[in-house]
Coordinates of C-alpha atoms and ligand atoms in Angstrom, one line a residue:
X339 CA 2.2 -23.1 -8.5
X340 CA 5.0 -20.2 -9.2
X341 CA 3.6 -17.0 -9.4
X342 CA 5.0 -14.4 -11.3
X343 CA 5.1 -11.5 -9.1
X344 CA 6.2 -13.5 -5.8
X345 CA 8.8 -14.8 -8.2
X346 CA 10.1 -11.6 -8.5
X347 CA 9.9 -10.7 -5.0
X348 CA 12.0 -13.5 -3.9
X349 CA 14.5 -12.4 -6.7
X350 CA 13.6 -15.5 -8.9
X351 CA 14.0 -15.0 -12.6
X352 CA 10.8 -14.6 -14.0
X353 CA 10.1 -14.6 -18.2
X354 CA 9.4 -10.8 -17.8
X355 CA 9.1 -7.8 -15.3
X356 CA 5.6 -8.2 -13.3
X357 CA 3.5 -5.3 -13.1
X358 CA 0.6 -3.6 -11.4
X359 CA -0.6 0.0 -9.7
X360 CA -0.7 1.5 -6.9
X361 CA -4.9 2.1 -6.4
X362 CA -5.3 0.3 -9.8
X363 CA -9.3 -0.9 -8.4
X364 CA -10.6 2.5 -8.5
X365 CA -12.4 5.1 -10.1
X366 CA -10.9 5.3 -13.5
X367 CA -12.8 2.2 -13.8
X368 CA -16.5 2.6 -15.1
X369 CA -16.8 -1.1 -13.8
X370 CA -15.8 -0.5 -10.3
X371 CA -18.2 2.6 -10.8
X372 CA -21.4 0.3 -11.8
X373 CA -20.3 -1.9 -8.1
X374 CA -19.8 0.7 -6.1
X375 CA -23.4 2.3 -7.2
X376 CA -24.6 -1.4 -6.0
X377 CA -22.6 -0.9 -2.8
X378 CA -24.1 2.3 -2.1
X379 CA -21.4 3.8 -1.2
X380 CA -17.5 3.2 -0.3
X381 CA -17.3 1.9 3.0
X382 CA -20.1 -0.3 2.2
X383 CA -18.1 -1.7 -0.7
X384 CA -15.2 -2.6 1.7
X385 CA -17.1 -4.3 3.7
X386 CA -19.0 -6.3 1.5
X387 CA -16.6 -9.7 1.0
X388 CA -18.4 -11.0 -2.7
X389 CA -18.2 -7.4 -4.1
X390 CA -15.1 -6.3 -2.6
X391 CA -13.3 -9.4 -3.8
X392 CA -15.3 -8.6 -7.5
X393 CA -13.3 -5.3 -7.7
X394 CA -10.3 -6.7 -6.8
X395 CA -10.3 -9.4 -10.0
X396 CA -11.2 -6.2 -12.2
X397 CA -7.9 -4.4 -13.2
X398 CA -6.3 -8.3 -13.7
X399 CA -9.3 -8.8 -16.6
X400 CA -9.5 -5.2 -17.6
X401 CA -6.1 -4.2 -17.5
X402 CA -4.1 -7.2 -17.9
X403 CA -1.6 -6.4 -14.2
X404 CA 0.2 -9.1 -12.6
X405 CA -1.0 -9.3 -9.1
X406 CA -4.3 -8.1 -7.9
X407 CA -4.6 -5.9 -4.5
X408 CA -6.9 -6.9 -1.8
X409 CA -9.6 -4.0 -2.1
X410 CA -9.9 -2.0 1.1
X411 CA -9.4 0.7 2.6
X412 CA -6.4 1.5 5.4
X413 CA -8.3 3.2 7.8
X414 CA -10.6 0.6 8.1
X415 CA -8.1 -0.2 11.0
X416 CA -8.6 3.1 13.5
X417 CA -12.4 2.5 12.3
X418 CA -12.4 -1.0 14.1
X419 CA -10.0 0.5 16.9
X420 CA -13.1 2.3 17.5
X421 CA -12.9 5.5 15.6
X422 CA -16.3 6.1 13.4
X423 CA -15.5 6.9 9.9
X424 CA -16.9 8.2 7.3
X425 CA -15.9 9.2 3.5
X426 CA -17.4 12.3 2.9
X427 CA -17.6 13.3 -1.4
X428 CA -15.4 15.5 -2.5
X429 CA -13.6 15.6 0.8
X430 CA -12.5 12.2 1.5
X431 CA -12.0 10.5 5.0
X432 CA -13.5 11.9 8.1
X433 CA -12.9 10.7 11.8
X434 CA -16.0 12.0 13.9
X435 CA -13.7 12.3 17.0
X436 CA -10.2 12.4 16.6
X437 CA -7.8 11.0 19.1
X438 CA -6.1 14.1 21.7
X439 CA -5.4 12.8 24.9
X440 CA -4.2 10.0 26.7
X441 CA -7.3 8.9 27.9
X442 CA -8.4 8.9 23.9
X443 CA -5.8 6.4 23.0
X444 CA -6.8 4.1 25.8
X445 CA -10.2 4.1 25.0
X446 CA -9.5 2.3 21.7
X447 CA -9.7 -1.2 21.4
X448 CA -6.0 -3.0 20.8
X449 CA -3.9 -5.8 19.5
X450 CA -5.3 -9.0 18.2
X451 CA -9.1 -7.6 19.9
X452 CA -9.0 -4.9 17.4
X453 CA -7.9 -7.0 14.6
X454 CA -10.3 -10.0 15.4
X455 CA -13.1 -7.2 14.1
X456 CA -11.7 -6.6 10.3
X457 CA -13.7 -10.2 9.6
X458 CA -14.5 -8.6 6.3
X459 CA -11.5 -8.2 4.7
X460 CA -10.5 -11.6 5.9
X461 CA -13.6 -13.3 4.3
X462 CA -12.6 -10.8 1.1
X463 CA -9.5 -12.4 1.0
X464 CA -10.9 -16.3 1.3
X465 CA -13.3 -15.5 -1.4
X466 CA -10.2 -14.4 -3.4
X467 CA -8.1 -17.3 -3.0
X468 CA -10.7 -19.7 -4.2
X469 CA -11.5 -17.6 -7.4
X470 CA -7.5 -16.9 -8.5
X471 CA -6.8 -20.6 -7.5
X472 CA -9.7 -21.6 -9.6
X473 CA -8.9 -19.4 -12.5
X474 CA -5.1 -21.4 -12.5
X475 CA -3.3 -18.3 -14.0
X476 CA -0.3 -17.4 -11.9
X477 CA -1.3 -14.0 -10.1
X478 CA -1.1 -13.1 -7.2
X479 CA -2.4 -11.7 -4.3
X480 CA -1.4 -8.6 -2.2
X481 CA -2.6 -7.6 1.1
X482 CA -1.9 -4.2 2.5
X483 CA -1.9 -2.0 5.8
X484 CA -1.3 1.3 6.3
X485 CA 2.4 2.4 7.9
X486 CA 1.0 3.3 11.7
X487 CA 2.7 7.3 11.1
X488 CA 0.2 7.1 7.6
X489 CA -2.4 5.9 9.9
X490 CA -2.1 8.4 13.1
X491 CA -2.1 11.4 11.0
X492 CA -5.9 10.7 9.8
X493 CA -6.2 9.9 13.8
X494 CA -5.0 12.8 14.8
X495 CA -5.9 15.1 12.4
X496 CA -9.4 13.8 12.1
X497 CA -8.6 13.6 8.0
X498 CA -6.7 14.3 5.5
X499 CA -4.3 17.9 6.1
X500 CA -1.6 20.1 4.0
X501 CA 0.2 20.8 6.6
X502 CA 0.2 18.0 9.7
X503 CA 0.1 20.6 12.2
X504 CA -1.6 18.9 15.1
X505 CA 0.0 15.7 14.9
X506 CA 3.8 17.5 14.2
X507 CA 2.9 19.8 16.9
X508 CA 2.5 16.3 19.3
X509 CA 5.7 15.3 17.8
X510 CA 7.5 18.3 19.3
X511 CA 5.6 18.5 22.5
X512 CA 4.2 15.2 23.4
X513 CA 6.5 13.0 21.4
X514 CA 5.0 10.0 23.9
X515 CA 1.7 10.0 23.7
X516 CA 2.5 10.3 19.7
X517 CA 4.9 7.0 20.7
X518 CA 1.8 5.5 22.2
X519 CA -0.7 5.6 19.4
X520 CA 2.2 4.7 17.1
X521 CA 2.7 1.4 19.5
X522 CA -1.0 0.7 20.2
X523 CA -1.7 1.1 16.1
X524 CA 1.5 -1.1 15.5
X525 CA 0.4 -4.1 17.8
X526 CA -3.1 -4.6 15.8
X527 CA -1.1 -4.2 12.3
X528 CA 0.8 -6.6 13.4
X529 CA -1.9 -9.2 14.0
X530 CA -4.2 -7.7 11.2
X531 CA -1.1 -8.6 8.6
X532 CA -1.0 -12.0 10.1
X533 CA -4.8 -12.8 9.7
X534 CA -4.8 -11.5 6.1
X535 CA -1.9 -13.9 5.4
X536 CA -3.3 -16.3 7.5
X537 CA -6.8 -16.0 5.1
X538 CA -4.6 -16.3 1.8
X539 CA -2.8 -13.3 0.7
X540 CA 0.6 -13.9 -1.3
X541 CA 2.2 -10.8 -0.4
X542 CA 1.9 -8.0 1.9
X543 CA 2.7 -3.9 1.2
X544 CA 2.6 -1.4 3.6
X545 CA 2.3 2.0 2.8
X546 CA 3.7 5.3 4.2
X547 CA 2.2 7.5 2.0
X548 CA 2.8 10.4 4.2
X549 CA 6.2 9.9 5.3
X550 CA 7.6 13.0 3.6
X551 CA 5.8 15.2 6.1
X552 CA 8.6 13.6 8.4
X553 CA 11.6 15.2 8.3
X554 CA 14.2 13.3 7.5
X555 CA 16.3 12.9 11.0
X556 CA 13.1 12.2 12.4
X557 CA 11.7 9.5 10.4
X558 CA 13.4 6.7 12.1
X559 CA 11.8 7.5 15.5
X560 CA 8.2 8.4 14.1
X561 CA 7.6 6.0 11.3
X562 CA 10.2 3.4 9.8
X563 CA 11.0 1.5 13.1
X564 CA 7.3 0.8 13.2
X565 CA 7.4 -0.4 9.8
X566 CA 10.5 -2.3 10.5
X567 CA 8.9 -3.9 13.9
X568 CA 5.6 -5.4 12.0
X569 CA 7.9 -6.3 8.7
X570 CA 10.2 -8.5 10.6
X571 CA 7.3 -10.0 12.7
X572 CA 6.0 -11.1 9.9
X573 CA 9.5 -12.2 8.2
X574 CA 10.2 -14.4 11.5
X575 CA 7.0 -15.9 11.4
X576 CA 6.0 -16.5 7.5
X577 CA 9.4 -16.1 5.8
X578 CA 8.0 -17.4 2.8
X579 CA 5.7 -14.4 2.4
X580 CA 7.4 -11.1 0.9
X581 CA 7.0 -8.1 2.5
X582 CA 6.6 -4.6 0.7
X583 CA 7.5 -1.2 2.2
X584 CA 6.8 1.9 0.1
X585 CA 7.6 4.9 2.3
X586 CA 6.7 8.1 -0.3
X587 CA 8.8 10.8 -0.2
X588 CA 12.0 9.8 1.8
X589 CA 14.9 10.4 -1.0
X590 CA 17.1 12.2 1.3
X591 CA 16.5 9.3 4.1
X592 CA 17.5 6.9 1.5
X593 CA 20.4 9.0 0.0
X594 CA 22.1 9.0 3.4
X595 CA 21.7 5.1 3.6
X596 CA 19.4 4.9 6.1
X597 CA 17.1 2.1 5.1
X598 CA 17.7 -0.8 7.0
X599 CA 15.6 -4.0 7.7
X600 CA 14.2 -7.3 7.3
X601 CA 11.8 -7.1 4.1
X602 CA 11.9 -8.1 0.3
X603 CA 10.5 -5.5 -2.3
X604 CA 11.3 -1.5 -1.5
X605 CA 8.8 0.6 -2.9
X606 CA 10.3 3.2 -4.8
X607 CA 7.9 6.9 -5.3
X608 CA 8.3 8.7 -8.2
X609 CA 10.2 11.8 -6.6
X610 CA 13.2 9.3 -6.3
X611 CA 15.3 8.9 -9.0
X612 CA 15.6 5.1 -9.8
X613 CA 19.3 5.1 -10.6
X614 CA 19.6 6.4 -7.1
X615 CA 17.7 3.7 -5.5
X616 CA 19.3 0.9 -7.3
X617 CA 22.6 2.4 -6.4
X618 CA 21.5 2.9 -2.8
X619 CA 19.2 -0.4 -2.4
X620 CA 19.2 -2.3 -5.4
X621 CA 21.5 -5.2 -3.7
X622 CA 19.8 -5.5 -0.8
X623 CA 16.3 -5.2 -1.7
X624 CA 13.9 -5.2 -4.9
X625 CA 13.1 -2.4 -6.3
X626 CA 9.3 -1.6 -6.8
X627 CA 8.4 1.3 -8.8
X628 CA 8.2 4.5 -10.2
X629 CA 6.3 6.0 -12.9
X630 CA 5.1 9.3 -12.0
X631 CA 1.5 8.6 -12.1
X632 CA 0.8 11.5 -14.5
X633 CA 2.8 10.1 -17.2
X634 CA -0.7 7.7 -18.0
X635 CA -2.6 11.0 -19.2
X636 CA -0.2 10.4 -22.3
X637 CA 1.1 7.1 -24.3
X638 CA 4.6 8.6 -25.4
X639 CA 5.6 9.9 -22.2
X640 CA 4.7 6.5 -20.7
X641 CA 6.6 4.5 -22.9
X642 CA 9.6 6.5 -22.8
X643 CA 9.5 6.4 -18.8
X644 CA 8.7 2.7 -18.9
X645 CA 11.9 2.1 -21.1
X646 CA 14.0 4.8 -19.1
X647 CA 13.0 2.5 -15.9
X648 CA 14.2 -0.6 -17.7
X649 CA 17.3 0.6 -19.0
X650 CA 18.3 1.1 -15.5
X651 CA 16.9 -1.9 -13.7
X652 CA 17.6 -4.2 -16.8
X653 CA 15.0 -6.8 -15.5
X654 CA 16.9 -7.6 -12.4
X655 CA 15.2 -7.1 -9.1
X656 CA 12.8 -5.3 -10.6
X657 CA 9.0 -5.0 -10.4
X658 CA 6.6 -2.6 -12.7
X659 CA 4.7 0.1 -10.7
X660 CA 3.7 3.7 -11.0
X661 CA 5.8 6.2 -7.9
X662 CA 1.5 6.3 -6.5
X663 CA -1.8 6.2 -6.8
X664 CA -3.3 6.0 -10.5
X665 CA -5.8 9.0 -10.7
X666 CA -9.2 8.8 -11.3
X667 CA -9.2 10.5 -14.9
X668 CA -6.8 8.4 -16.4
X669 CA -8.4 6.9 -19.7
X670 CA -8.4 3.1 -19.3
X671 CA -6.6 2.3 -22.3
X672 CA -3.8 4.2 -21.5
X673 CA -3.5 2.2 -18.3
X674 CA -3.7 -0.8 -20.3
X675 CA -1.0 0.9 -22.6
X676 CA 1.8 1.5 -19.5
X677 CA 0.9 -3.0 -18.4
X678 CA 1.5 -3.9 -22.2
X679 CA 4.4 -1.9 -22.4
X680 CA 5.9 -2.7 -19.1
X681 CA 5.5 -6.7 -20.1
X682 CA 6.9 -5.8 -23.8
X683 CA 10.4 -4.1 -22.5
X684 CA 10.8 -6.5 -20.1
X685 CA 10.6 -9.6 -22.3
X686 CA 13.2 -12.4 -21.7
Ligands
CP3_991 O1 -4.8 -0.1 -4.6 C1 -6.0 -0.6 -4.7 O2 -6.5 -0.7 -5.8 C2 -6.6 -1.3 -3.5 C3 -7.5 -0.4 -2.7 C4 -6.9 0.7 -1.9 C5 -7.8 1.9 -1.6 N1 -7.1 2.7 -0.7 C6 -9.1 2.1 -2.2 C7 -9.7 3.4 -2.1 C8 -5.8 0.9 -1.2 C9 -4.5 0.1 -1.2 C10 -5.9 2.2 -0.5 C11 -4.9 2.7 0.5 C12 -5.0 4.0 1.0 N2 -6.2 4.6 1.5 C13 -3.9 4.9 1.2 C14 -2.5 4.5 1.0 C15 -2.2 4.5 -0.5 C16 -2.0 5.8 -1.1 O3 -2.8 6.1 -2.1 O4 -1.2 6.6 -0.7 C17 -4.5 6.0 1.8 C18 -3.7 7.3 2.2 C19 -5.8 5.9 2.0 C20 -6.8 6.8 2.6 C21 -7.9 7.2 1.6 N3 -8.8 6.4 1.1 C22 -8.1 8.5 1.1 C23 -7.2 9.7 1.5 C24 -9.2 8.5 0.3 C25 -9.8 9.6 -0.4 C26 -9.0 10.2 -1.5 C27 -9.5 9.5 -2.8 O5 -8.6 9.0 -3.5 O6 -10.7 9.5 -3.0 C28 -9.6 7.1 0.2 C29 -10.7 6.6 -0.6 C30 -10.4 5.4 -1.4 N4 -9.7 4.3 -1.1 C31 -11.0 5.2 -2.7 C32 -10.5 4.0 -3.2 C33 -10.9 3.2 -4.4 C34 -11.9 6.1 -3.4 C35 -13.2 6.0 -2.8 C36 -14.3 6.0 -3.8 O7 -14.6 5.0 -4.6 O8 -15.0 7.0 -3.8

């Protein structure tokens, strides 16, 4: 069966723009509340298969999206690597011991070893499959990683930082041993993307949400040959699956024409001007993207930003997303307000 949103990544015409959001199984959701309070907590949600794939169907019910997202987390990837995790409240994701020498990085488990332990998110992904082929209504399902630069700053830094300074510092002074996490993480994404496609996903994205802490004549070396490296893996391997990058941030990597790259759909953040991207991209790649987030505390500004987006990208190459993460507070109906209107604008 056709499916919308892999239509669209392939370029196929489709009756109307597919949408979805960054993060859209989340807390602005008093349902994904009610099963994570069963859960207990986060991390016990992501690895629980039958209520981790529950969360996932959620926004397509609630919300009305195009493609659902595998519900996960990415760090659930150093965690198998053999980093202990937790998610504290209020402060998010804590490493117990983060990685500082050589001898740290060798002590993690690698490649397909490492990979062969996210069982979980596989079995998430298998329960999926079954329940969107049984429901018969054309969406689709995306797996994810996270970009290894996105996932060695939480490595390094032991969590989430402002500032970067202990894994930019290794950039400047031990640019190898930040090469060899970078590689290590990089050989069990690779495998980890091919299990999850393996188990039934329709798509993969990988995210780089940190990539503007890069700057911008250093990005190539630190982060998007990585990215490049596991997207064209995959692309060799399962050419029929699309491939996602969304590398936040990188406007003045882009404007100098520096994308390059064997992958389908470019993610495009909400700090980049879409007319940019299309100018800079739009015939190579589709575009993905780019409401800023925010725009969903209000239904005006969001239809005016949904229709400036579609004036530009004219339904061509396009998919609906916000430029990140949807925030917790965001009242559901307005969410359900930016899907509607993204489907309405679009209309063929
Ligand atoms: O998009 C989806 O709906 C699928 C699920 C998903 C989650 N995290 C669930 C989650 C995805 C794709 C992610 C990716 C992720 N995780 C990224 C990259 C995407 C982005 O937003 O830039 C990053 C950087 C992380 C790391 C992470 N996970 C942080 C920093 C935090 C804490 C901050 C926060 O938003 O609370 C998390 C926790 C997390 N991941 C939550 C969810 C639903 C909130 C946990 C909760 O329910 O309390």
């Amino acid at each position: 069966m056709s499916k919308i949103f892999v239509d669209a990544c392939l370029r196929k015409p489709t009756p109307y723009t597919p949408v979805w959001m960054m993060r859209q199984a989340g807390r602005y959701l008093p349902e994904y509340m009610a099963v994570r309070a069963k859960a207990g907590n986060f991390l016990n949600l992501c690895h629980n298969p039958e209520l981790a794939a529950e969360v996932t169907i959620q926004p397509l019910d609630l919300v009305g999206v195009d493609a659902a997202i595998l519900f996960s987390d990415i760090l659930v990837v150093p965690n198998e690597m053999g980093m202990k995790l937790e998610f504290l409240k209020g402060e998010g994701p804590v490493f117990e011991k983060p990685v500082v020498t050589e001898a740290d990085v060798d002590a993690l488990l690698g490649g397909e070893e490492a990979a062969n332990k996210l069982t979980y998110v596989y079995e998430t992904i298998k329960i999926l499959r079954k329940q969107l082929d049984v429901r018969g209504d054309e969406k689709a399902l995306i797996g994810f990683t996270g970009a290894p630069w996105t996932l060695a700053t939480y490595m390094i830094e032991g969590q989430g930082t402002k500032t970067y300074n202990i894994c930019k510092k290794m950039m400047y002074s031990n640019p190898a041993l930040l090469h060899k996490i970078l590689k290590k993480v990089t050989e069990v994404v690779k495998f980890y993307m091919e299990k999850q496609i393996q188990s039934g996903v329709d798509v993969v994205q990988i995210f780089d949400s940190w990539a503007a802490a890069i700057e911008p004549s250093k990005y190539d070396e630190f982060s998007w040959k990585y990215m490049v490296e596991i997207a064209e893996y995959l692309k060799a391997k399962y050419p029929h699956i699309p491939v996602i990058m969304f590398p936040k941030g990188i406007s003045a990597f882009i404007e100098r024409g520096l994308v390059y790259g064997n992958f389908d759909v470019f993610g495009v953040d909400w700090g980049t001007p879409m007319a940019m991207a299309k100018e800079k991209l739009g015939d190579k790649y589709v575009l993905q993207g780019n409401m800023e987030p925010c725009r969903l505390y209000d239904k005006t500004a969001t239809t005016q930003c949904v229709e400036g987006i579609q004036n530009i990208m004219k339904g061509e190459g396009h998919i609906f997303n916000l430029g990140h993460g949807i925030l917790p507070d965001v009242p559901v109906e307005n969410a359900i307000h930016f899907v509607k209107e993204c489907q309405r604008v679009s209309k063929k």
